[in-house]
Short mmCIF file of C-alpha atoms in Angstrom, two decimals:
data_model
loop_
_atom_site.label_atom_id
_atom_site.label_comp_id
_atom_site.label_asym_id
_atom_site.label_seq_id
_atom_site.Cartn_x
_atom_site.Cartn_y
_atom_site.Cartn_z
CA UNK A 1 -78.82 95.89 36.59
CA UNK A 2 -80.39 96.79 39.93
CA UNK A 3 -80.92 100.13 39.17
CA UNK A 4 -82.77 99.66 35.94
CA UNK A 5 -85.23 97.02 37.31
CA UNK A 6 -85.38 99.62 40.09
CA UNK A 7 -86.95 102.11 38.56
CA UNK A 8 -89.04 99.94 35.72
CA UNK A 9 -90.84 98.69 38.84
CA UNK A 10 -91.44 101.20 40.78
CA UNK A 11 -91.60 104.48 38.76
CA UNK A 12 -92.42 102.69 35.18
CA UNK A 13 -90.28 102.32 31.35
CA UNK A 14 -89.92 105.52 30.93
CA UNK A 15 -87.69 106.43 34.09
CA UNK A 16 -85.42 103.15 32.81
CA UNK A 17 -85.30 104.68 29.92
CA UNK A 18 -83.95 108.07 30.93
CA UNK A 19 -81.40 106.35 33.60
CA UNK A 20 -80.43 103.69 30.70
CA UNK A 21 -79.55 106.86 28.07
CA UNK A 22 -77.49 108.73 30.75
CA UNK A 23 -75.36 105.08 31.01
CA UNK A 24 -74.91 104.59 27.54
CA UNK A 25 -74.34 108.24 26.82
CA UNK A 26 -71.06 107.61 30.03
CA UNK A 27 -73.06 110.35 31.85
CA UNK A 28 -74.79 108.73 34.53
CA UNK A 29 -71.81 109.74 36.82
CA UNK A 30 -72.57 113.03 36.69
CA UNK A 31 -76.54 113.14 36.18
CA UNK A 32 -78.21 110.30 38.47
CA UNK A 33 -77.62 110.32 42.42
CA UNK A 34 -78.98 106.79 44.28
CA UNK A 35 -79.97 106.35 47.59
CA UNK A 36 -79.55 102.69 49.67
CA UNK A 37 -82.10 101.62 52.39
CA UNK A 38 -80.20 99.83 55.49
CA UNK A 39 -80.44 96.83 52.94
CA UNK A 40 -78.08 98.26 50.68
CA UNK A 41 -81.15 98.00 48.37
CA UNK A 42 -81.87 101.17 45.61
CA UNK A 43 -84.62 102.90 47.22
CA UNK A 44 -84.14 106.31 45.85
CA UNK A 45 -83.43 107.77 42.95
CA UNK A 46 -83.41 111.42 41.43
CA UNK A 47 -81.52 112.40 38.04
CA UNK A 48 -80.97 115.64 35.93
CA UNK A 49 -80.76 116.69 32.10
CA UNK A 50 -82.90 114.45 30.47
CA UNK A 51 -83.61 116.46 28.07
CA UNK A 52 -79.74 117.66 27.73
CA UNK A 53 -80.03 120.79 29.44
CA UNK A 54 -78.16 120.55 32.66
CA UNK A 55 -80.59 122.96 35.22
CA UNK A 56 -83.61 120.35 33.84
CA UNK A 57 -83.91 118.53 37.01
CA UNK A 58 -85.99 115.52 37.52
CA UNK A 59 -86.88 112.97 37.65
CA UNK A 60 -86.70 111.97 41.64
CA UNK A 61 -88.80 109.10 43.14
CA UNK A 62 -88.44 107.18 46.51
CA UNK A 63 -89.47 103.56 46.90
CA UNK A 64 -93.25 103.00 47.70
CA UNK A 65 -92.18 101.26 51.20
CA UNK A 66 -89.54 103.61 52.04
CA UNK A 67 -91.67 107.55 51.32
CA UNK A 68 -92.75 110.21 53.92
CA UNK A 69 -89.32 109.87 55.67
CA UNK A 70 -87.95 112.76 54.74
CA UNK A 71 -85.62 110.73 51.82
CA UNK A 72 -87.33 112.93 48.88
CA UNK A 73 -86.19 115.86 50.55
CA UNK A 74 -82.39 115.42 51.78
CA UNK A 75 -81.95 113.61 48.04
CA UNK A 76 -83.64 116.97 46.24
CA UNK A 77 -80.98 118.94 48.27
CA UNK A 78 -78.53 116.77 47.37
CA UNK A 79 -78.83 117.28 44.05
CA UNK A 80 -79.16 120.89 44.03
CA UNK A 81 -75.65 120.99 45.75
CA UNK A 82 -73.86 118.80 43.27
CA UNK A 83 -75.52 121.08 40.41
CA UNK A 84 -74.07 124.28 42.42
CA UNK A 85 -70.61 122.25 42.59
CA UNK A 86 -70.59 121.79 39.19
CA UNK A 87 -71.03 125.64 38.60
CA UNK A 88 -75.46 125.16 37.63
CA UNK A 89 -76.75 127.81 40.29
CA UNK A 90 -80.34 127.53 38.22
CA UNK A 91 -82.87 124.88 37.93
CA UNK A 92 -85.86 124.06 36.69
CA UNK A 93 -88.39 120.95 36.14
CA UNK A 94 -91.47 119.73 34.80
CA UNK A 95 -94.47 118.69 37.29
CA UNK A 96 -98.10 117.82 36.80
CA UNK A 97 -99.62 117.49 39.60
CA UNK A 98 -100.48 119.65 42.91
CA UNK A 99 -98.64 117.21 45.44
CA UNK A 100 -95.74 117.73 43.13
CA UNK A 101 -95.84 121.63 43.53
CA UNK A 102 -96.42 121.74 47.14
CA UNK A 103 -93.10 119.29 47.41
CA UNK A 104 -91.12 121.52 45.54
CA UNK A 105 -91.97 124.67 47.24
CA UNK A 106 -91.21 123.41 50.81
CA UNK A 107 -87.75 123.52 49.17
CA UNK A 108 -87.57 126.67 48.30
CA UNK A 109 -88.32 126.26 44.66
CA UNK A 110 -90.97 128.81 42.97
CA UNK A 111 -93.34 128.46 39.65
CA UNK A 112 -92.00 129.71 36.68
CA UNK A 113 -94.37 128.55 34.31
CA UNK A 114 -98.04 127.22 34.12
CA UNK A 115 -99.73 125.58 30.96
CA UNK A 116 -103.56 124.64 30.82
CA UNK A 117 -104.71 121.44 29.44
CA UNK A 118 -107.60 122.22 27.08
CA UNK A 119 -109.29 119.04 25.73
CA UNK A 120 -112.46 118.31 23.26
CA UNK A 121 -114.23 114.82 22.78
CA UNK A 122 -114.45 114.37 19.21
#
């Protein structure tokens, strides 16, 4: 399926994975929103409730050859209006990197929650 090898080769297993339980779990409907280039080729992708709570949001990638064109952005909003449709006015996500906060706070999102990494060679 295009979407599947979509997102195995671009974003990695684990993003397949997510997408692949939302399909067999008849959700994907309601959870995963796609983007096509001119193409009609899957270049973006952003999905919600992974872990079955409906305001997680994330995750949301754009295609290595298609980024910095603004897609990330009108596919975040996107999704935040469907959410809002379907009566979720909250969300939240998981990010781990500073590039990832500053993308989410252009959008109006703030942070609700920071953990520190503590580590220890043993």
């Amino acid at each position: 399926m295009e979407l599947l090898d979509f997102l195995k080769n671009e974003f990695g297993g684990g993003w397949k994975r997510n997408a692949l339980i939302a399909m067999q779990n008849h959700l994907a409907e309601d959870v995963i929103l796609i983007v096509l280039n001119k193409n009609k080729k899957i270049c973006g992708f952003c999905m919600r409730m992974i872990d079955g709570n409906p305001m997680r949001f994330g995750p949301i990638g754009i295609a290595e050859a298609e980024r910095n064109a603004g897609i990330g952005g009108i596919l975040l909003e996107l999704q935040m209006r469907e959410m809002s449709r379907q009566g979720i006015y909250h969300m939240y996500f998981v990010t781990t990197d500073e590039p990832g906060k500053r993308y989410y706070e252009r959008h109006g999102l703030s942070v609700f929650r920071t953990f520190i990494e503590y580590r220890r060679d043993i």
